[in-house]
Coordinates of C-alpha atoms in Angstrom, one line a residue:
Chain A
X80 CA 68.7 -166.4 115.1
X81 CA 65.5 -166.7 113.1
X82 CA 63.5 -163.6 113.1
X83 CA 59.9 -163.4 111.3
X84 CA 58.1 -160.0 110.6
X85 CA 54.3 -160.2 110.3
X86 CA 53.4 -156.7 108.1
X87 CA 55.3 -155.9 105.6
X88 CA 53.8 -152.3 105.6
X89 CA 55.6 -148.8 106.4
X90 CA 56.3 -150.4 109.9
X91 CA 57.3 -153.9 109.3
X92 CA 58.8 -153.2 105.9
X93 CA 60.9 -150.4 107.7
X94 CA 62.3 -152.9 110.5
X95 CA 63.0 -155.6 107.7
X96 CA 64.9 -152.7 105.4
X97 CA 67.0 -151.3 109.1
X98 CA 67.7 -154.8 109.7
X99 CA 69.1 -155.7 106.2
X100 CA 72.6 -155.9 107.0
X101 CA 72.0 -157.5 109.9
X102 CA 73.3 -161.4 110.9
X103 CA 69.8 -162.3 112.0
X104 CA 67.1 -164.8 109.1
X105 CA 64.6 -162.8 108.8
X106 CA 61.5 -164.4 107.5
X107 CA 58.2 -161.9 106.5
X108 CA 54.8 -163.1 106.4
X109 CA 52.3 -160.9 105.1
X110 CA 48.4 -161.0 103.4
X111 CA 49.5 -159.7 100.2
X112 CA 51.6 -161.6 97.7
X113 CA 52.7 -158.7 95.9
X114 CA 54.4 -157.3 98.8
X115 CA 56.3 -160.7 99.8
X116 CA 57.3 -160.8 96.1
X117 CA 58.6 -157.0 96.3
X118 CA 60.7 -157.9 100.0
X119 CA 61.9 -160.5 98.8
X120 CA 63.4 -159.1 95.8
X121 CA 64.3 -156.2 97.2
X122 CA 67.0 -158.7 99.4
X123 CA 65.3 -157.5 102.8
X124 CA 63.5 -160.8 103.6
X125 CA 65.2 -164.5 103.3
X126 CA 62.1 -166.1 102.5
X127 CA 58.1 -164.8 102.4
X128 CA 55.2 -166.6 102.8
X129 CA 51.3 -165.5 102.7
X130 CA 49.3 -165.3 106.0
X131 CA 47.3 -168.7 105.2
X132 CA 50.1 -170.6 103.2
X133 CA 51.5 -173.3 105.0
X134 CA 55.0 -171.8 104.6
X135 CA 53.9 -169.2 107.6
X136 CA 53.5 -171.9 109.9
X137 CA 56.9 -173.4 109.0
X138 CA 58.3 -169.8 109.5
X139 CA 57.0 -169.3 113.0
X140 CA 57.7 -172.7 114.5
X141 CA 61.9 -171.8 114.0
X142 CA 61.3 -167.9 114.5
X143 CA 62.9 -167.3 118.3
X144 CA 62.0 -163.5 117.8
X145 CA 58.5 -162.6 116.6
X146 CA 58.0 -158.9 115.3
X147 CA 54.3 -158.5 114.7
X148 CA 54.0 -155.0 113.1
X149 CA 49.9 -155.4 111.9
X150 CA 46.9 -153.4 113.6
X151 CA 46.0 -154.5 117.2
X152 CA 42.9 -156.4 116.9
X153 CA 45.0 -158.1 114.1
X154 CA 47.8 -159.1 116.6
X155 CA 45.4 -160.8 118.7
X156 CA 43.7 -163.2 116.1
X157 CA 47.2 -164.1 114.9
X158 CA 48.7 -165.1 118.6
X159 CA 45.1 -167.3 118.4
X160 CA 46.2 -168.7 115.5
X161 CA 49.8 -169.1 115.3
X162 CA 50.3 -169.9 119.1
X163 CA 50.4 -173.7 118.7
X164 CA 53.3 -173.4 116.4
X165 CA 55.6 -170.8 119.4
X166 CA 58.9 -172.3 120.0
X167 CA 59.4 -172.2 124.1
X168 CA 61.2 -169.4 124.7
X169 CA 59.7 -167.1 121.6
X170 CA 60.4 -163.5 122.0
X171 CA 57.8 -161.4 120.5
X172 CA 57.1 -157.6 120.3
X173 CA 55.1 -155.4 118.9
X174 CA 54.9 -151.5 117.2
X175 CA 51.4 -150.7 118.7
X176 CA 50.7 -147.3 119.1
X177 CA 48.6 -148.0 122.4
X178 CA 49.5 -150.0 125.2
X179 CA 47.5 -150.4 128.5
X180 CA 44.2 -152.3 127.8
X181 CA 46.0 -154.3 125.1
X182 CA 48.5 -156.1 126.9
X183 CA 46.0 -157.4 129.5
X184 CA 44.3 -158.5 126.4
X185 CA 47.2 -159.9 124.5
X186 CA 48.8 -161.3 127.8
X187 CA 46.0 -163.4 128.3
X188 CA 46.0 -164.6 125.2
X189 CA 49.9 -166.5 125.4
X190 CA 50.4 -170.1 126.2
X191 CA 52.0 -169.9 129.3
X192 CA 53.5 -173.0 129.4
X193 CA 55.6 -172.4 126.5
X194 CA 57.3 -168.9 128.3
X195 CA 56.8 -166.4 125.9
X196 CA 58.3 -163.1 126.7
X197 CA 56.2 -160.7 125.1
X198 CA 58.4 -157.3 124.6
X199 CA 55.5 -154.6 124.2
X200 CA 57.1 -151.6 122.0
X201 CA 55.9 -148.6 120.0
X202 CA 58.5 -147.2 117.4
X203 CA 57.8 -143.2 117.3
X204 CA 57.8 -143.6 113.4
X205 CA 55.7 -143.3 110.6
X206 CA 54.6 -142.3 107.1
X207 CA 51.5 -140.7 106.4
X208 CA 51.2 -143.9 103.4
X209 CA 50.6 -147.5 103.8
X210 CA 52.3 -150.3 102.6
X211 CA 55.5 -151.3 101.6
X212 CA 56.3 -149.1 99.0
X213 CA 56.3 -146.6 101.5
X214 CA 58.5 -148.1 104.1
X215 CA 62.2 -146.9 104.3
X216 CA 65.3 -148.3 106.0
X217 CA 66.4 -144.9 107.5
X218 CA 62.5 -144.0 109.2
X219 CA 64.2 -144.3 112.7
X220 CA 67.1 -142.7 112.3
X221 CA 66.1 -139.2 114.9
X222 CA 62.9 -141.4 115.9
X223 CA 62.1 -141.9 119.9
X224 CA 61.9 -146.4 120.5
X225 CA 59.5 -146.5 123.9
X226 CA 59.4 -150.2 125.6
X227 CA 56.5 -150.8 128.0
X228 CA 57.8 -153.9 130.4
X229 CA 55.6 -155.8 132.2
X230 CA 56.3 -158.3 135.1
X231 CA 56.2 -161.3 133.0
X232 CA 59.6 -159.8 130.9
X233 CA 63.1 -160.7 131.1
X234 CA 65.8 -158.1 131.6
X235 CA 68.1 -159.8 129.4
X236 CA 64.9 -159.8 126.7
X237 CA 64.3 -156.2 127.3
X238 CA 67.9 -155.7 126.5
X239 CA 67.5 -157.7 123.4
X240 CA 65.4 -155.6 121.8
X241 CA 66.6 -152.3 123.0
X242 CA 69.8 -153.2 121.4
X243 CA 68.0 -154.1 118.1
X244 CA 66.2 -150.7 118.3
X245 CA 69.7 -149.1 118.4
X246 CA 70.7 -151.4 115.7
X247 CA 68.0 -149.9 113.9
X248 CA 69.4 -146.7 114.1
X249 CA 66.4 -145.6 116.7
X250 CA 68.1 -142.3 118.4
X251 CA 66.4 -142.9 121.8
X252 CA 64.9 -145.8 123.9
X253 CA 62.7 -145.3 126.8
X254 CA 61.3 -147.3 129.0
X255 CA 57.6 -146.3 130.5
X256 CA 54.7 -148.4 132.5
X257 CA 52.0 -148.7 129.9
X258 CA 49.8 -145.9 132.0
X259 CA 52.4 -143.8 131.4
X260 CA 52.9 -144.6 127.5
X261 CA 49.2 -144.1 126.8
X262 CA 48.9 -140.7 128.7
X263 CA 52.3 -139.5 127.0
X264 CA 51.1 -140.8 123.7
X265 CA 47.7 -139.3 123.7
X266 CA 49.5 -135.8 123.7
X267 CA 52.5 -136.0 121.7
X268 CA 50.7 -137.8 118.9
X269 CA 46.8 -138.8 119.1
X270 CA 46.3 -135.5 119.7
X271 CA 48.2 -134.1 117.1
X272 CA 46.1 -136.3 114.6
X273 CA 42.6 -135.2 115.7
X274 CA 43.9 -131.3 115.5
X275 CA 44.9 -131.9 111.8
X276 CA 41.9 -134.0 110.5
X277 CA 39.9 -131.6 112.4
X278 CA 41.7 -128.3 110.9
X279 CA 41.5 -129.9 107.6
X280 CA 37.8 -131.1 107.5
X281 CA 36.8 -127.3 109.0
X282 CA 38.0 -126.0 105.3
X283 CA 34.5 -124.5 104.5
X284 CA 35.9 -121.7 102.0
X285 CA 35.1 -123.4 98.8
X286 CA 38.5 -122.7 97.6
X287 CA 41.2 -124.4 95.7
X288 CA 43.1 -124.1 99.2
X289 CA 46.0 -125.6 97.7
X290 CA 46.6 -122.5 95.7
X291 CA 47.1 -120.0 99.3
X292 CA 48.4 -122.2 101.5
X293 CA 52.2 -121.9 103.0
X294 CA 54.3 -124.6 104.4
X295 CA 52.6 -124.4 107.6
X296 CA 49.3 -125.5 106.4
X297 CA 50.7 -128.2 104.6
X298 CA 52.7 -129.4 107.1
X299 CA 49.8 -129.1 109.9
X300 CA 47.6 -131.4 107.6
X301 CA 50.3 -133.8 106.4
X302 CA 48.9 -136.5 109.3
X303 CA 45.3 -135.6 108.2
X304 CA 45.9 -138.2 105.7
X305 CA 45.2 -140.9 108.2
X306 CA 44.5 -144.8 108.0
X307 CA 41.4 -145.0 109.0
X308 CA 40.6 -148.4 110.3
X309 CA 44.3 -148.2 112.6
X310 CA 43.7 -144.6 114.0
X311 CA 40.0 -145.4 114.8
X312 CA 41.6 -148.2 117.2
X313 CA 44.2 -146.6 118.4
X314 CA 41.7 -143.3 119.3
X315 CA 38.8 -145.3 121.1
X316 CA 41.4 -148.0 122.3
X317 CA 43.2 -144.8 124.6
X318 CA 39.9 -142.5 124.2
X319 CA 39.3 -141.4 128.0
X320 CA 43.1 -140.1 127.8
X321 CA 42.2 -138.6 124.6
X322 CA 39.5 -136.7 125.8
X323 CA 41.2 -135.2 128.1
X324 CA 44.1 -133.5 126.0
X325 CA 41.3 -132.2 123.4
X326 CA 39.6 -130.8 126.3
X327 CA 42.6 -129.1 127.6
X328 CA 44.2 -128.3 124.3
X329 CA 40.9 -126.5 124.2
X330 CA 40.9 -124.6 126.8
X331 CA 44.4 -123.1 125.7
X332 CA 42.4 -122.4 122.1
X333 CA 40.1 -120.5 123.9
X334 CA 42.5 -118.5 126.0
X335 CA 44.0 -117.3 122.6
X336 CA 40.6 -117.0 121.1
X337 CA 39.6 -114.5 124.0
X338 CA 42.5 -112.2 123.6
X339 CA 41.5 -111.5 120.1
X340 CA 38.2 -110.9 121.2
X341 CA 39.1 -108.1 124.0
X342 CA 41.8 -107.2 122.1
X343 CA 44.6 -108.3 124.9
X344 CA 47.7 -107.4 123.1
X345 CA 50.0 -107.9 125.7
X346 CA 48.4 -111.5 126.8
X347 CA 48.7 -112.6 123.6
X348 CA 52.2 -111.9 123.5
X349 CA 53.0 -113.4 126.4
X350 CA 51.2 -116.7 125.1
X351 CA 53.0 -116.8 121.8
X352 CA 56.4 -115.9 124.1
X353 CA 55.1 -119.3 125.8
X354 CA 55.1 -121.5 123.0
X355 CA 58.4 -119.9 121.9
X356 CA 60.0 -121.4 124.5
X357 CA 58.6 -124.5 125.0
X358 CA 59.5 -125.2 121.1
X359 CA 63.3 -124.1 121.6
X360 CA 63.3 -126.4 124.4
X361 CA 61.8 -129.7 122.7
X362 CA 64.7 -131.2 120.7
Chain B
X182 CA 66.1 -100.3 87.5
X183 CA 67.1 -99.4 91.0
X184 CA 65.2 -101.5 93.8
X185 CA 65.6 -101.0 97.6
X186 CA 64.4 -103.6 99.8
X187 CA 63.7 -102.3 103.5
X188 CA 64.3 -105.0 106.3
X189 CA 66.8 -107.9 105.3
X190 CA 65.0 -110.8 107.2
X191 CA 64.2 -113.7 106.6
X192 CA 61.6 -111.8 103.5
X193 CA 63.9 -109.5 102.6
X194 CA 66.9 -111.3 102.7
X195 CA 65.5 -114.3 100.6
X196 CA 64.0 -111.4 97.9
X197 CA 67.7 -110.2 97.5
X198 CA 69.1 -113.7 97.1
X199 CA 66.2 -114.6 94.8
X200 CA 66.7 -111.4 93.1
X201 CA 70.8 -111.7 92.9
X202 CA 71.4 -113.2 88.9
X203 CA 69.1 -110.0 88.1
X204 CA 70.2 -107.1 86.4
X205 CA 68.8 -104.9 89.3
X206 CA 70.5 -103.0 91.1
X207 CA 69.8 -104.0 94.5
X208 CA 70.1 -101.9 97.7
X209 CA 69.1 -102.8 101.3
X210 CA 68.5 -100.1 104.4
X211 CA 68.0 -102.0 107.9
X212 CA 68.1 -101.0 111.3
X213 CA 71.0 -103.6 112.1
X214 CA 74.8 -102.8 111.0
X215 CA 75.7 -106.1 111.2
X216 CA 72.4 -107.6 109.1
X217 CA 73.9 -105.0 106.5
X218 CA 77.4 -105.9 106.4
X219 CA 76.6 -109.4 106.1
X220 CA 74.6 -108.9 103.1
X221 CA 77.3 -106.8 101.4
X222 CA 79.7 -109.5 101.8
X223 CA 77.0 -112.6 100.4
X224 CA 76.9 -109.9 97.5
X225 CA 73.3 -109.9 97.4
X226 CA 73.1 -105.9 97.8
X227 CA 74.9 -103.5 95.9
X228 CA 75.1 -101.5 98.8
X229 CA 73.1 -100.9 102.3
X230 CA 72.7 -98.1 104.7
X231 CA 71.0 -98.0 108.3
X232 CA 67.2 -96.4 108.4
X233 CA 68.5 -93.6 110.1
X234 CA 71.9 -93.1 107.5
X235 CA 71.6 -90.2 105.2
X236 CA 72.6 -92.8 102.6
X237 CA 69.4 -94.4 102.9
X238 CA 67.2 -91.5 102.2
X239 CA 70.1 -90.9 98.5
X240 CA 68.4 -95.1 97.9
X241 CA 65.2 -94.0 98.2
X242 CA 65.8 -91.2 95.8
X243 CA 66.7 -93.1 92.9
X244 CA 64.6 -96.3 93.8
X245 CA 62.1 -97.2 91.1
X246 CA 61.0 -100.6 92.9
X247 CA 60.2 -99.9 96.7
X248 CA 60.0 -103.5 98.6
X249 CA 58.8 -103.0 102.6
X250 CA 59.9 -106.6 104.1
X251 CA 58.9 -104.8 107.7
X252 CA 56.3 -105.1 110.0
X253 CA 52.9 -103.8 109.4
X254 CA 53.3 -100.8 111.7
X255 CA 56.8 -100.1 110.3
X256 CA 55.4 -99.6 107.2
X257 CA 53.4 -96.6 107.9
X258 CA 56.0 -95.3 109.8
X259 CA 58.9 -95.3 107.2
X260 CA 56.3 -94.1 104.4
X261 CA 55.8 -91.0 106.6
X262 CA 59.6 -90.9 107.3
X263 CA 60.7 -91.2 103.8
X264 CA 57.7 -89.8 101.4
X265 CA 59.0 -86.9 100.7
X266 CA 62.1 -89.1 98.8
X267 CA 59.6 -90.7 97.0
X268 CA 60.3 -90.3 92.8
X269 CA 57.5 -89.8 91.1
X270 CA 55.8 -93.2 89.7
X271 CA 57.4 -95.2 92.6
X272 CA 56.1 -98.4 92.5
X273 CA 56.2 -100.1 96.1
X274 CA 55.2 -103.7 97.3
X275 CA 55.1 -105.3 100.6
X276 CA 54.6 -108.7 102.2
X277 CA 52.5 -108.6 104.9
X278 CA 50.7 -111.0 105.9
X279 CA 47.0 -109.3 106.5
X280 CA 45.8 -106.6 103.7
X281 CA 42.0 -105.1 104.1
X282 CA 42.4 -102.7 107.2
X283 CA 46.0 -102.2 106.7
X284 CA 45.8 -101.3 102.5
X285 CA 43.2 -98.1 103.3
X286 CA 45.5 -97.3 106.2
X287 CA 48.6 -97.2 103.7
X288 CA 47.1 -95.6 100.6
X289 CA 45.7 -92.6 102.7
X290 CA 49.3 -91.7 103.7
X291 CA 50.7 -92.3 100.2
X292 CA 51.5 -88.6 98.3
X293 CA 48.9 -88.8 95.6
X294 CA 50.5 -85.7 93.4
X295 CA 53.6 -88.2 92.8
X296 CA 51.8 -91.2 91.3
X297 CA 52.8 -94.1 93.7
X298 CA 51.4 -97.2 92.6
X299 CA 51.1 -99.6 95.5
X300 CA 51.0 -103.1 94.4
X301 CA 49.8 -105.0 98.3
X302 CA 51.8 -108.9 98.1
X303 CA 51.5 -111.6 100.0
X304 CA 54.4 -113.9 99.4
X305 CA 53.3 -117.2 101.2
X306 CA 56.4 -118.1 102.6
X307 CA 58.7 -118.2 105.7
X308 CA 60.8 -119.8 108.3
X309 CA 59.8 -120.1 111.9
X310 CA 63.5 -118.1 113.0
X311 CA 64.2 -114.5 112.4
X312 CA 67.0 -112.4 111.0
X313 CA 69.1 -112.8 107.5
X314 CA 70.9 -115.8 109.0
X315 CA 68.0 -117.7 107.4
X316 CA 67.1 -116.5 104.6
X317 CA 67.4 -118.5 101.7
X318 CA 67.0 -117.7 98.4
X319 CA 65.1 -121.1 97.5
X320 CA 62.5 -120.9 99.8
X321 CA 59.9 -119.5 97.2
X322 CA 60.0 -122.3 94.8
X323 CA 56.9 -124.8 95.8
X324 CA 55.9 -121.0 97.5
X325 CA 52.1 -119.0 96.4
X326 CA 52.3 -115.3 96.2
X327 CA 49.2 -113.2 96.5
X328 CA 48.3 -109.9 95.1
X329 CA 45.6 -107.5 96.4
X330 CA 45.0 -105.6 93.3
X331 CA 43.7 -101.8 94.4
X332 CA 42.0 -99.7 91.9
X333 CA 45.0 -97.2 91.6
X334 CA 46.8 -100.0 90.8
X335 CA 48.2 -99.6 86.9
X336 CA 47.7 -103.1 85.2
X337 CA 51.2 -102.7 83.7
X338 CA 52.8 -102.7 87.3
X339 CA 50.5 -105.6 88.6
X340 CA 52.0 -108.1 85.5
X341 CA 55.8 -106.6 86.2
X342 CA 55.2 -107.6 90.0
X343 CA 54.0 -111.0 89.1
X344 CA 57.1 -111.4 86.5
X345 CA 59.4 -110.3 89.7
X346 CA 57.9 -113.2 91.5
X347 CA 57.9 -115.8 88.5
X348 CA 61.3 -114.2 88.9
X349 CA 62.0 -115.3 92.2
X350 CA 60.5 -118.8 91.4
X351 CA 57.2 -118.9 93.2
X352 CA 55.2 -121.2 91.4
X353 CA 51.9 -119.7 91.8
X354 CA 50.7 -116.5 91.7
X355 CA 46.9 -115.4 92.5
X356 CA 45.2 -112.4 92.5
X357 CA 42.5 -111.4 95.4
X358 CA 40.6 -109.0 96.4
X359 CA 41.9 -107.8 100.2
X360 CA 38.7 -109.0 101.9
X361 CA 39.7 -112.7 100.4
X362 CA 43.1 -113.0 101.1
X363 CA 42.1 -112.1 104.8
X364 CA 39.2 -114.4 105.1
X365 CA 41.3 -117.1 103.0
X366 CA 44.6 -116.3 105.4
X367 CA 42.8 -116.4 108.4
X368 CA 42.7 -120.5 107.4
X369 CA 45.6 -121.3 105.9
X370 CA 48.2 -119.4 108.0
X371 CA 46.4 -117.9 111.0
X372 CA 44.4 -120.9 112.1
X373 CA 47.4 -123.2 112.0
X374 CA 49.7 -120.9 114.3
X375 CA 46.8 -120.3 116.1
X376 CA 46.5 -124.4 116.7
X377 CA 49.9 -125.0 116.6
X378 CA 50.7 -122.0 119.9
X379 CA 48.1 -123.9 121.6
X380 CA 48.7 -127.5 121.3
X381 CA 52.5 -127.2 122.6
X382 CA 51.2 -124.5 125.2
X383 CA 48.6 -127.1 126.4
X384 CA 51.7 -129.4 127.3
X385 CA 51.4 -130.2 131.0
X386 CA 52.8 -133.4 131.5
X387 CA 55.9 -132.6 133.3
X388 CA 57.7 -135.0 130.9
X389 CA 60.9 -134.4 129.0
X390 CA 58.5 -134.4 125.9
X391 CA 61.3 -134.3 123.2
X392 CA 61.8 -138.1 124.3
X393 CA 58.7 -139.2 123.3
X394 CA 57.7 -137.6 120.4
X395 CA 57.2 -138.7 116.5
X396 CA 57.7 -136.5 113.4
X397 CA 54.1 -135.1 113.5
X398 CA 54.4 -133.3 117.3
X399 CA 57.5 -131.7 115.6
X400 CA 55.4 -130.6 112.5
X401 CA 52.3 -129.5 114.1
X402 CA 54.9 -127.6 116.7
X403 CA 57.1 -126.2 114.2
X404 CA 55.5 -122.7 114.0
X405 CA 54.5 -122.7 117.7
X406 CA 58.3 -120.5 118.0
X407 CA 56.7 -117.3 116.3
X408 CA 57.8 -114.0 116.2
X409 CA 55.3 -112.8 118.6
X410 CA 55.5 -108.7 117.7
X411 CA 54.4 -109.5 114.2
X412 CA 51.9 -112.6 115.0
X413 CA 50.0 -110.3 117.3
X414 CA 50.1 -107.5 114.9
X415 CA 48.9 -110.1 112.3
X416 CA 46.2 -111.5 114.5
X417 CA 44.5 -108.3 115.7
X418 CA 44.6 -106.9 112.3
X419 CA 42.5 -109.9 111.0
X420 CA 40.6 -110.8 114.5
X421 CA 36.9 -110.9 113.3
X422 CA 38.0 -113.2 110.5
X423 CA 40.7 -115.4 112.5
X424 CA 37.9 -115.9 115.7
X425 CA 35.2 -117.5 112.9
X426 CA 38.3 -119.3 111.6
X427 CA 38.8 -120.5 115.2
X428 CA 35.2 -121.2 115.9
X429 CA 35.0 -123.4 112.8
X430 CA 37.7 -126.0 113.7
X431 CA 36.1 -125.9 117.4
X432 CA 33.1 -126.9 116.1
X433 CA 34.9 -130.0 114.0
X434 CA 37.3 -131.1 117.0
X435 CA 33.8 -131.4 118.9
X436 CA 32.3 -133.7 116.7
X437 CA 35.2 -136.0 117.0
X438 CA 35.5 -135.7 120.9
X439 CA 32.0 -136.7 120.5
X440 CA 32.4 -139.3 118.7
X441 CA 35.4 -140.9 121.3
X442 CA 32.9 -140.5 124.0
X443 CA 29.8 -142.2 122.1
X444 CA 32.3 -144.5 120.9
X445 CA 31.1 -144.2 117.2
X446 CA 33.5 -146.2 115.2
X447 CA 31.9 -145.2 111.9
X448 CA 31.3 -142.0 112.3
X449 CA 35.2 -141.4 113.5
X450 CA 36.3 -143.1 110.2
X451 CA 33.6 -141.1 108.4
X452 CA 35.9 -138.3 109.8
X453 CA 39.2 -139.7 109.4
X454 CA 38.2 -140.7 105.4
X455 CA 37.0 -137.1 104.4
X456 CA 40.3 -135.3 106.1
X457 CA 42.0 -138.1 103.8
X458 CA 40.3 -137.0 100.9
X459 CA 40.9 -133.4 101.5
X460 CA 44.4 -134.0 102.2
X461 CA 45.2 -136.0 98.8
X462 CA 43.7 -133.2 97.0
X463 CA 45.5 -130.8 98.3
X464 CA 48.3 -130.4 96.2

């Protein structure tokens, strides 16, 4: 089986690193000759080609299972692109980090004659870096794998690629309706992103805040280091979700913020009690 | 030199393993046999006694180095309890986490005839579970400690105080006046368990949420389990300064839930760029 990976950054490079001792060809096509050159000699590609090089269109007209791992506005210029070349019968999937809007989108987009069975996916993995240099072969190893079907897939496809996730290593696979995915994934990590960048960007103390910080600051701010041009998709791609767990993450901000003000020892206590056990409870 | 660390928590426990290749003698005095027992047999006290133990009050006679690892409230209570013990020249040191309020509460009960010289500390370091159990005596060593110099303090005590935690392997130490460590604290350490109570408390998806998270919900969640007799203590002994705090990242999580609902790509990378910026810088 012929597999090409289009990204080779934290994402794609991780897949191609997870999948190393697999039996599967895997091909890697990426914009950046230096990262090809590194895949390749770092054994976790068979062959690399650049984005434009002729080679790429070679790759994807034997590739039976396409991983693209590159931004969502990107995945849709290279289905335009590339589609011609699809064997019948191409499996492709994906790592994006939103889900309902963009499979209409991308749906739309496949040559239906050829019966592509799209496999929508978003790994629960990531590095706060870019690139290749940055990816690692053990990133899914406690990470949640969430599928999205849609009517158009296969049950024998979705099992495909829920047993490569578990090949990967990935310690859970879920399967949710897109709707689902994006509400789910507007809490448990959009959110999460605008709270740090926000907390981070409110440092008016003129300060070297490095020097008084503890390993909750840092950690709270890790994510804060964000790739701009992705997250700014994936935010106003899911934003009316979005808006709504701000607004009621919020309104539990002010709750706490209005027992300091009257002084409501006990409430407070019983809020922090709260959070207690909802964090015992999460893993 | 004989020192006596009060409370073997988390603190107090990691000060006596971070204090064991010393040639102190060490002695601990809890409230909790068993806490006492265990740290006899790890060897990192040369011997313990409960609070209430007549043994604990023959310590405190011979104790040069005084180190309260309680609560904030405890404090004042065991200086009442135990001043009369005091040696003359005691020094003491502490760890709490808030100091302008609470250092002209504590000096006005300190005996003045017997020359106690109170250096307040701030050792910026923790783990989000209690007891001895997890105490560790590396947890210091990427760790800032913070001193509160007061005028009674004697300069010779301040620079054996800072040696002790050079000692102990913090790798920065910083002196502030008490009105800056609280305004500074109330950012680096309030705000964020602040955030972090409220983002897991504003969970109302009536998902199994463990399944579908990614390494930054368990971050940003991390310190949501607090010890909630201390963090209310903490927060109501620091209110005015941790409400501003609160106000402030508001204010910045606003302009970005503007920005989702105006849709204002550039601004949102605007956003996401400085919290990069401030987040490489960081350390």
């Amino acid at each position: 089986m012929n597999i090409t990976i289009v990204g080779l950054g934290v994402i794609g490079g991780s897949y191609a690193m997870a999948l190393k001792e697999s039996d599967y060809n895997i091909y890697g096509i990426d914009i950046n000759y230096d990262t090809i050159k590194k895949a390749k000699d770092l054994l976790i590609i068979k062959d690399g080609a650049l984005d434009n090089d002729i080679k790429s269109k070679e790759f994807i007209k034997k590739t039976d299972l396409l991983i693209l791992c590159i931004y969502p506005k990107s995945i849709k210029k290279f289905i335009e692109k590339y589609k011609v070349y699809f064997k019948k019968g191409l499996i492709i999937t994906d790592v994006t980090g939103i889900k309902d809007n963009f499979i209409n989108e991308v749906e739309n987009l496949l040559p239906r004659e050829k019966n592509i069975d799209f496999i929508f996916c978003h790994p629960m993995a990531g590095r706060e870096k870019r690139g290749l240099n940055y990816a690692c072969g053990t990133i899914f190893k406690k990470a949640n794998f969430i599928i999205t079907p849609t009517e158009n897939n296969k049950e024998e496809n979705l099992r495909f690629i829920e047993e490569l996730a578990f090949l990967m290593k990935f310690k859970k696979v879920k399967r949710l309706s897109a709707k689902e995915h994006d509400l789910i994934i507007s809490f448990t990590s959009q959110l999460p992103h605008a709270i740090a960048v926000s907390l981070i960007n409110s440092d008016n103390l003129n300060i070297k805040t490095g020097d008084f910080i503890g390993d909750s600051y840092r950690e709270l701010t890790r994510i804060a280091n964000i790739n701009e041009d992705l997250w700014c998709e994936l935010f106003l791609g899911n934003k009316n979700n979005l808006i709504k767990r701000i607004d009621d993450f919020q309104e539990k901000l002010d709750i706490l913020k209005k027992c300091l003000v009257n002084e409501e020892e006990e409430s407070l206590k019983e809020i922090f009690k709260e959070s207690t056990r909802k964090r015992e409870v999460l893993e």
